[in-house]
GROMACS .gro file of N, CA and C in nm:
model
  366
    1UNK      N    1  -5.512   6.390  -0.024
    1UNK     CA    2  -5.642   6.332  -0.054
    1UNK      C    3  -5.639   6.184  -0.018
    2UNK      N    4  -5.747   6.136   0.046
    2UNK     CA    5  -5.749   5.995   0.086
    2UNK      C    6  -5.799   5.907  -0.028
    3UNK      N    7  -5.776   5.777  -0.012
    3UNK     CA    8  -5.809   5.682  -0.120
    3UNK      C    9  -5.958   5.679  -0.151
    4UNK      N   10  -6.043   5.690  -0.050
    4UNK     CA   11  -6.187   5.685  -0.073
    4UNK      C   12  -6.236   5.799  -0.161
    5UNK      N   13  -6.190   5.919  -0.130
    5UNK     CA   14  -6.228   6.036  -0.209
    5UNK      C   15  -6.177   6.022  -0.351
    6UNK      N   16  -6.054   5.973  -0.364
    6UNK     CA   17  -5.995   5.958  -0.497
    6UNK      C   18  -6.073   5.855  -0.580
    7UNK      N   19  -6.110   5.744  -0.521
    7UNK     CA   20  -6.187   5.641  -0.592
    7UNK      C   21  -6.322   5.699  -0.636
    8UNK      N   22  -6.389   5.770  -0.546
    8UNK     CA   23  -6.520   5.828  -0.578
    8UNK      C   24  -6.507   5.930  -0.691
    9UNK      N   25  -6.405   6.016  -0.684
    9UNK     CA   26  -6.385   6.117  -0.789
    9UNK      C   27  -6.356   6.052  -0.923
   10UNK      N   28  -6.271   5.950  -0.925
   10UNK     CA   29  -6.240   5.881  -1.051
   10UNK      C   30  -6.364   5.813  -1.109
   11UNK      N   31  -6.443   5.753  -1.021
   11UNK     CA   32  -6.566   5.686  -1.065
   11UNK      C   33  -6.662   5.786  -1.127
   12UNK      N   34  -6.681   5.898  -1.059
   12UNK     CA   35  -6.773   6.001  -1.109
   12UNK      C   36  -6.721   6.062  -1.239
   13UNK      N   37  -6.591   6.086  -1.246
   13UNK     CA   38  -6.531   6.143  -1.367
   13UNK      C   39  -6.552   6.051  -1.488
   14UNK      N   40  -6.551   5.922  -1.461
   14UNK     CA   41  -6.571   5.824  -1.568
   14UNK      C   42  -6.720   5.803  -1.598
   15UNK      N   43  -6.806   5.867  -1.517
   15UNK     CA   44  -6.950   5.856  -1.540
   15UNK      C   45  -7.010   5.724  -1.499
   16UNK      N   46  -6.947   5.659  -1.400
   16UNK     CA   47  -6.997   5.529  -1.354
   16UNK      C   48  -7.076   5.544  -1.225
   17UNK      N   49  -7.180   5.463  -1.211
   17UNK     CA   50  -7.253   5.455  -1.086
   17UNK      C   51  -7.181   5.353  -0.999
   18UNK      N   52  -7.204   5.361  -0.869
   18UNK     CA   53  -7.139   5.266  -0.778
   18UNK      C   54  -7.170   5.122  -0.819
   19UNK      N   55  -7.293   5.095  -0.854
   19UNK     CA   56  -7.333   4.960  -0.892
   19UNK      C   57  -7.253   4.910  -1.013
   20UNK      N   58  -7.233   4.997  -1.111
   20UNK     CA   59  -7.159   4.959  -1.232
   20UNK      C   60  -7.012   4.928  -1.200
   21UNK      N   61  -6.950   5.016  -1.122
   21UNK     CA   62  -6.809   4.993  -1.088
   21UNK      C   63  -6.796   4.869  -1.001
   22UNK      N   64  -6.884   4.854  -0.904
   22UNK     CA   65  -6.879   4.738  -0.815
   22UNK      C   66  -6.889   4.609  -0.895
   23UNK      N   67  -6.979   4.607  -0.992
   23UNK     CA   68  -6.997   4.488  -1.075
   23UNK      C   69  -6.869   4.457  -1.153
   24UNK      N   70  -6.805   4.559  -1.209
   24UNK     CA   71  -6.682   4.534  -1.286
   24UNK      C   72  -6.567   4.491  -1.196
   25UNK      N   73  -6.575   4.524  -1.067
   25UNK     CA   74  -6.472   4.482  -0.971
   25UNK      C   75  -6.503   4.345  -0.911
   26UNK      N   76  -6.625   4.299  -0.928
   26UNK     CA   77  -6.665   4.171  -0.870
   26UNK      C   78  -6.694   4.181  -0.721
   27UNK      N   79  -6.741   4.299  -0.677
   27UNK     CA   80  -6.774   4.320  -0.536
   27UNK      C   81  -6.915   4.377  -0.528
   28UNK      N   82  -6.967   4.390  -0.406
   28UNK     CA   83  -7.100   4.449  -0.390
   28UNK      C   84  -7.090   4.601  -0.392
   29UNK      N   85  -7.205   4.665  -0.418
   29UNK     CA   86  -7.210   4.811  -0.415
   29UNK      C   87  -7.180   4.860  -0.275
   30UNK      N   88  -7.225   4.785  -0.174
   30UNK     CA   89  -7.200   4.823  -0.035
   30UNK      C   90  -7.050   4.823  -0.005
   31UNK      N   91  -6.979   4.722  -0.055
   31UNK     CA   92  -6.833   4.717  -0.033
   31UNK      C   93  -6.765   4.838  -0.096
   32UNK      N   94  -6.805   4.872  -0.218
   32UNK     CA   95  -6.747   4.989  -0.284
   32UNK      C   96  -6.778   5.116  -0.204
   33UNK      N   97  -6.900   5.126  -0.154
   33UNK     CA   98  -6.938   5.241  -0.073
   33UNK      C   99  -6.849   5.253   0.050
   34UNK      N  100  -6.818   5.140   0.113
   34UNK     CA  101  -6.728   5.140   0.230
   34UNK      C  102  -6.589   5.191   0.190
   35UNK      N  103  -6.540   5.152   0.073
   35UNK     CA  104  -6.410   5.202   0.026
   35UNK      C  105  -6.415   5.353   0.006
   36UNK      N  106  -6.521   5.399  -0.061
   36UNK     CA  107  -6.531   5.541  -0.093
   36UNK      C  108  -6.549   5.627   0.032
   37UNK      N  109  -6.603   5.570   0.139
   37UNK     CA  110  -6.622   5.644   0.263
   37UNK      C  111  -6.511   5.618   0.365
   38UNK      N  112  -6.405   5.549   0.319
   38UNK     CA  113  -6.289   5.519   0.403
   38UNK      C  114  -6.322   5.435   0.525
   39UNK      N  115  -6.425   5.353   0.514
   39UNK     CA  116  -6.459   5.262   0.624
   39UNK      C  117  -6.381   5.132   0.614
   40UNK      N  118  -6.344   5.097   0.491
   40UNK     CA  119  -6.263   4.977   0.465
   40UNK      C  120  -6.155   5.013   0.365
   41UNK      N  121  -6.045   4.940   0.371
   41UNK     CA  122  -5.938   4.960   0.274
   41UNK      C  123  -5.945   4.850   0.169
   42UNK      N  124  -5.938   4.888   0.041
   42UNK     CA  125  -5.939   4.784  -0.063
   42UNK      C  126  -5.809   4.704  -0.058
   43UNK      N  127  -5.819   4.574  -0.086
   43UNK     CA  128  -5.699   4.491  -0.089
   43UNK      C  129  -5.624   4.514  -0.220
   44UNK      N  130  -5.509   4.450  -0.232
   44UNK     CA  131  -5.423   4.472  -0.349
   44UNK      C  132  -5.493   4.435  -0.479
   45UNK      N  133  -5.569   4.327  -0.479
   45UNK     CA  134  -5.639   4.284  -0.601
   45UNK      C  135  -5.739   4.390  -0.647
   46UNK      N  136  -5.814   4.447  -0.553
   46UNK     CA  137  -5.911   4.552  -0.588
   46UNK      C  138  -5.839   4.678  -0.632
   47UNK      N  139  -5.730   4.714  -0.564
   47UNK     CA  140  -5.653   4.832  -0.605
   47UNK      C  141  -5.600   4.816  -0.747
   48UNK      N  142  -5.554   4.696  -0.779
   48UNK     CA  143  -5.502   4.669  -0.913
   48UNK      C  144  -5.613   4.683  -1.017
   49UNK      N  145  -5.729   4.627  -0.987
   49UNK     CA  146  -5.841   4.639  -1.080
   49UNK      C  147  -5.884   4.785  -1.099
   50UNK      N  148  -5.889   4.860  -0.987
   50UNK     CA  149  -5.925   5.002  -0.996
   50UNK      C  150  -5.825   5.079  -1.081
   51UNK      N  151  -5.697   5.053  -1.058
   51UNK     CA  152  -5.593   5.121  -1.136
   51UNK      C  153  -5.608   5.091  -1.284
   52UNK      N  154  -5.639   4.966  -1.318
   52UNK     CA  155  -5.659   4.929  -1.458
   52UNK      C  156  -5.782   4.996  -1.518
   53UNK      N  157  -5.890   4.996  -1.444
   53UNK     CA  158  -6.014   5.056  -1.493
   53UNK      C  159  -5.998   5.206  -1.518
   54UNK      N  160  -5.931   5.274  -1.426
   54UNK     CA  161  -5.918   5.418  -1.437
   54UNK      C  162  -5.792   5.463  -1.510
   55UNK      N  163  -5.702   5.370  -1.539
   55UNK     CA  164  -5.579   5.405  -1.609
   55UNK      C  165  -5.486   5.491  -1.526
   56UNK      N  166  -5.478   5.460  -1.397
   56UNK     CA  167  -5.390   5.533  -1.306
   56UNK      C  168  -5.301   5.434  -1.231
   57UNK      N  169  -5.206   5.486  -1.155
   57UNK     CA  170  -5.121   5.399  -1.075
   57UNK      C  171  -5.185   5.374  -0.939
   58UNK      N  172  -5.143   5.268  -0.874
   58UNK     CA  173  -5.190   5.239  -0.739
   58UNK      C  174  -5.144   5.350  -0.644
   59UNK      N  175  -5.023   5.401  -0.664
   59UNK     CA  176  -4.975   5.512  -0.582
   59UNK      C  177  -5.069   5.631  -0.589
   60UNK      N  178  -5.122   5.658  -0.706
   60UNK     CA  179  -5.217   5.768  -0.722
   60UNK      C  180  -5.346   5.737  -0.645
   61UNK      N  181  -5.395   5.615  -0.656
   61UNK     CA  182  -5.519   5.576  -0.587
   61UNK      C  183  -5.508   5.594  -0.436
   62UNK      N  184  -5.394   5.557  -0.380
   62UNK     CA  185  -5.381   5.563  -0.234
   62UNK      C  186  -5.325   5.696  -0.185
   63UNK      N  187  -5.306   5.791  -0.276
   63UNK     CA  188  -5.265   5.925  -0.236
   63UNK      C  189  -5.117   5.947  -0.216
   64UNK      N  190  -5.034   5.855  -0.264
   64UNK     CA  191  -4.889   5.872  -0.249
   64UNK      C  192  -4.831   5.968  -0.350
   65UNK      N  193  -4.906   5.996  -0.456
   65UNK     CA  194  -4.863   6.090  -0.558
   65UNK      C  195  -4.984   6.163  -0.613
   66UNK      N  196  -4.961   6.280  -0.666
   66UNK     CA  197  -5.071   6.354  -0.729
   66UNK      C  198  -5.069   6.336  -0.880
   67UNK      N  199  -4.976   6.252  -0.929
   67UNK     CA  200  -4.965   6.225  -1.072
   67UNK      C  201  -5.034   6.092  -1.102
   68UNK      N  202  -5.142   6.096  -1.181
   68UNK     CA  203  -5.219   5.974  -1.203
   68UNK      C  204  -5.146   5.865  -1.280
   69UNK      N  205  -5.050   5.902  -1.364
   69UNK     CA  206  -4.979   5.800  -1.443
   69UNK      C  207  -4.830   5.828  -1.439
   70UNK      N  208  -4.755   5.723  -1.434
   70UNK     CA  209  -4.610   5.734  -1.440
   70UNK      C  210  -4.566   5.675  -1.572
   71UNK      N  211  -4.500   5.755  -1.651
   71UNK     CA  212  -4.454   5.709  -1.781
   71UNK      C  213  -4.306   5.673  -1.773
   72UNK      N  214  -4.274   5.553  -1.812
   72UNK     CA  215  -4.135   5.511  -1.816
   72UNK      C  216  -4.085   5.518  -1.959
   73UNK      N  217  -3.967   5.567  -1.974
   73UNK     CA  218  -3.901   5.568  -2.104
   73UNK      C  219  -3.892   5.423  -2.153
   74UNK      N  220  -3.900   5.401  -2.282
   74UNK     CA  221  -3.909   5.264  -2.336
   74UNK      C  222  -3.789   5.178  -2.297
   75UNK      N  223  -3.669   5.236  -2.290
   75UNK     CA  224  -3.552   5.159  -2.247
   75UNK      C  225  -3.565   5.114  -2.102
   76UNK      N  226  -3.615   5.205  -2.018
   76UNK     CA  227  -3.634   5.171  -1.876
   76UNK      C  228  -3.742   5.064  -1.863
   77UNK      N  229  -3.853   5.079  -1.936
   77UNK     CA  230  -3.960   4.980  -1.931
   77UNK      C  231  -3.909   4.842  -1.972
   78UNK      N  232  -3.831   4.837  -2.080
   78UNK     CA  233  -3.776   4.710  -2.127
   78UNK      C  234  -3.686   4.648  -2.020
   79UNK      N  235  -3.602   4.731  -1.958
   79UNK     CA  236  -3.513   4.683  -1.853
   79UNK      C  237  -3.594   4.626  -1.736
   80UNK      N  238  -3.694   4.701  -1.690
   80UNK     CA  239  -3.777   4.658  -1.577
   80UNK      C  240  -3.850   4.529  -1.610
   81UNK      N  241  -3.904   4.519  -1.731
   81UNK     CA  242  -3.977   4.400  -1.770
   81UNK      C  243  -3.889   4.276  -1.774
   82UNK      N  244  -3.760   4.294  -1.800
   82UNK     CA  245  -3.669   4.180  -1.811
   82UNK      C  246  -3.583   4.159  -1.687
   83UNK      N  247  -3.605   4.240  -1.585
   83UNK     CA  248  -3.525   4.233  -1.463
   83UNK      C  249  -3.544   4.098  -1.395
   84UNK      N  250  -3.436   4.032  -1.368
   84UNK     CA  251  -3.437   3.904  -1.297
   84UNK      C  252  -3.350   3.922  -1.173
   85UNK      N  253  -3.412   3.933  -1.058
   85UNK     CA  254  -3.338   3.966  -0.936
   85UNK      C  255  -3.239   3.858  -0.893
   86UNK      N  256  -3.253   3.738  -0.941
   86UNK     CA  257  -3.157   3.635  -0.901
   86UNK      C  258  -3.026   3.648  -0.979
   87UNK      N  259  -3.025   3.730  -1.081
   87UNK     CA  260  -2.906   3.752  -1.161
   87UNK      C  261  -2.799   3.820  -1.074
   88UNK      N  262  -2.685   3.755  -1.056
   88UNK     CA  263  -2.577   3.808  -0.971
   88UNK      C  264  -2.535   3.948  -1.013
   89UNK      N  265  -2.533   3.974  -1.144
   89UNK     CA  266  -2.492   4.105  -1.193
   89UNK      C  267  -2.585   4.215  -1.142
   90UNK      N  268  -2.715   4.188  -1.142
   90UNK     CA  269  -2.813   4.286  -1.094
   90UNK      C  270  -2.789   4.314  -0.946
   91UNK      N  271  -2.769   4.208  -0.867
   91UNK     CA  272  -2.747   4.226  -0.724
   91UNK      C  273  -2.620   4.306  -0.696
   92UNK      N  274  -2.520   4.293  -0.780
   92UNK     CA  275  -2.395   4.367  -0.760
   92UNK      C  276  -2.404   4.510  -0.811
   93UNK      N  277  -2.478   4.532  -0.920
   93UNK     CA  278  -2.484   4.665  -0.982
   93UNK      C  279  -2.581   4.759  -0.914
   94UNK      N  280  -2.685   4.706  -0.848
   94UNK     CA  281  -2.787   4.791  -0.789
   94UNK      C  282  -2.792   4.774  -0.639
   95UNK      N  283  -2.815   4.885  -0.573
   95UNK     CA  284  -2.823   4.887  -0.428
   95UNK      C  285  -2.968   4.867  -0.387
   96UNK      N  286  -3.008   4.744  -0.361
   96UNK     CA  287  -3.145   4.714  -0.321
   96UNK      C  288  -3.160   4.740  -0.172
   97UNK      N  289  -3.262   4.817  -0.136
   97UNK     CA  290  -3.280   4.852   0.005
   97UNK      C  291  -3.422   4.825   0.051
   98UNK      N  292  -3.435   4.804   0.181
   98UNK     CA  293  -3.564   4.796   0.249
   98UNK      C  294  -3.549   4.879   0.376
   99UNK      N  295  -3.641   4.970   0.397
   99UNK     CA  296  -3.637   5.059   0.514
   99UNK      C  297  -3.504   5.133   0.525
  100UNK      N  298  -3.447   5.169   0.411
  100UNK     CA  299  -3.324   5.247   0.410
  100UNK      C  300  -3.198   5.167   0.432
  101UNK      N  301  -3.210   5.037   0.450
  101UNK     CA  302  -3.092   4.952   0.473
  101UNK      C  303  -3.068   4.864   0.352
  102UNK      N  304  -2.943   4.860   0.308
  102UNK     CA  305  -2.907   4.780   0.191
  102UNK      C  306  -2.924   4.632   0.220
  103UNK      N  307  -2.985   4.562   0.125
  103UNK     CA  308  -2.998   4.416   0.137
  103UNK      C  309  -2.865   4.350   0.105
  104UNK      N  310  -2.828   4.255   0.187
  104UNK     CA  311  -2.710   4.174   0.154
  104UNK      C  312  -2.751   4.080   0.041
  105UNK      N  313  -2.653   4.020  -0.022
  105UNK     CA  314  -2.683   3.925  -0.128
  105UNK      C  315  -2.768   3.810  -0.074
  106UNK      N  316  -2.737   3.766   0.047
  106UNK     CA  317  -2.813   3.657   0.108
  106UNK      C  318  -2.957   3.699   0.136
  107UNK      N  319  -2.978   3.821   0.185
  107UNK     CA  320  -3.113   3.870   0.210
  107UNK      C  321  -3.192   3.880   0.079
  108UNK      N  322  -3.128   3.929  -0.025
  108UNK     CA  323  -3.195   3.941  -0.155
  108UNK      C  324  -3.238   3.803  -0.205
  109UNK      N  325  -3.151   3.705  -0.189
  109UNK     CA  326  -3.185   3.569  -0.233
  109UNK      C  327  -3.300   3.511  -0.151
  110UNK      N  328  -3.302   3.539  -0.019
  110UNK     CA  329  -3.413   3.491   0.065
  110UNK      C  330  -3.544   3.559   0.025
  111UNK      N  331  -3.535   3.688  -0.006
  111UNK     CA  332  -3.653   3.763  -0.050
  111UNK      C  333  -3.707   3.703  -0.180
  112UNK      N  334  -3.619   3.675  -0.273
  112UNK     CA  335  -3.658   3.615  -0.401
  112UNK      C  336  -3.722   3.478  -0.377
  113UNK      N  337  -3.663   3.399  -0.287
  113UNK     CA  338  -3.717   3.266  -0.256
  113UNK      C  339  -3.856   3.280  -0.194
  114UNK      N  340  -3.875   3.378  -0.108
  114UNK     CA  341  -4.005   3.402  -0.046
  114UNK      C  342  -4.110   3.435  -0.152
  115UNK      N  343  -4.078   3.524  -0.244
  115UNK     CA  344  -4.172   3.563  -0.349
  115UNK      C  345  -4.205   3.442  -0.437
  116UNK      N  346  -4.104   3.363  -0.471
  116UNK     CA  347  -4.130   3.243  -0.553
  116UNK      C  348  -4.223   3.146  -0.482
  117UNK      N  349  -4.202   3.126  -0.353
  117UNK     CA  350  -4.286   3.035  -0.275
  117UNK      C  351  -4.429   3.089  -0.268
  118UNK      N  352  -4.441   3.218  -0.246
  118UNK     CA  353  -4.574   3.280  -0.241
  118UNK      C  354  -4.647   3.263  -0.373
  119UNK      N  355  -4.577   3.278  -0.484
  119UNK     CA  356  -4.638   3.263  -0.616
  119UNK      C  357  -4.682   3.119  -0.640
  120UNK      N  358  -4.606   3.023  -0.589
  120UNK     CA  359  -4.642   2.882  -0.607
  120UNK      C  360  -4.771   2.849  -0.534
  121UNK      N  361  -4.799   2.924  -0.427
  121UNK     CA  362  -4.918   2.897  -0.344
  121UNK      C  363  -5.043   2.959  -0.402
  122UNK      N  364  -5.031   3.045  -0.504
  122UNK     CA  365  -5.148   3.112  -0.563
  122UNK      C  366  -5.231   3.016  -0.642
   0.00000   0.00000   0.00000
């Protein structure tokens, strides 16, 4: 199922009109219509808002999974919430990969530096 169909189905299931959902997203009804008809792809900010409104994951919205919610065990959630990637122990204990290739410690540090710089620019 594509993202447009999924957004439209979730909106209808929640009993919302396009105008109502668009207003809560801070976009025009026309923009929402383009998303629902797969003419445009929603950006990350809109996907995040949609996921929050509908109580589903972004993966579900974009069709990567058929499970609307992913439940993490409380211990795992606590671990994830406190995860600090610059912690040497984390880098040694976990095999961080991108495109199937393990990140070296130096690559992981550069990635962390990139994310920090990006956040400073927000």
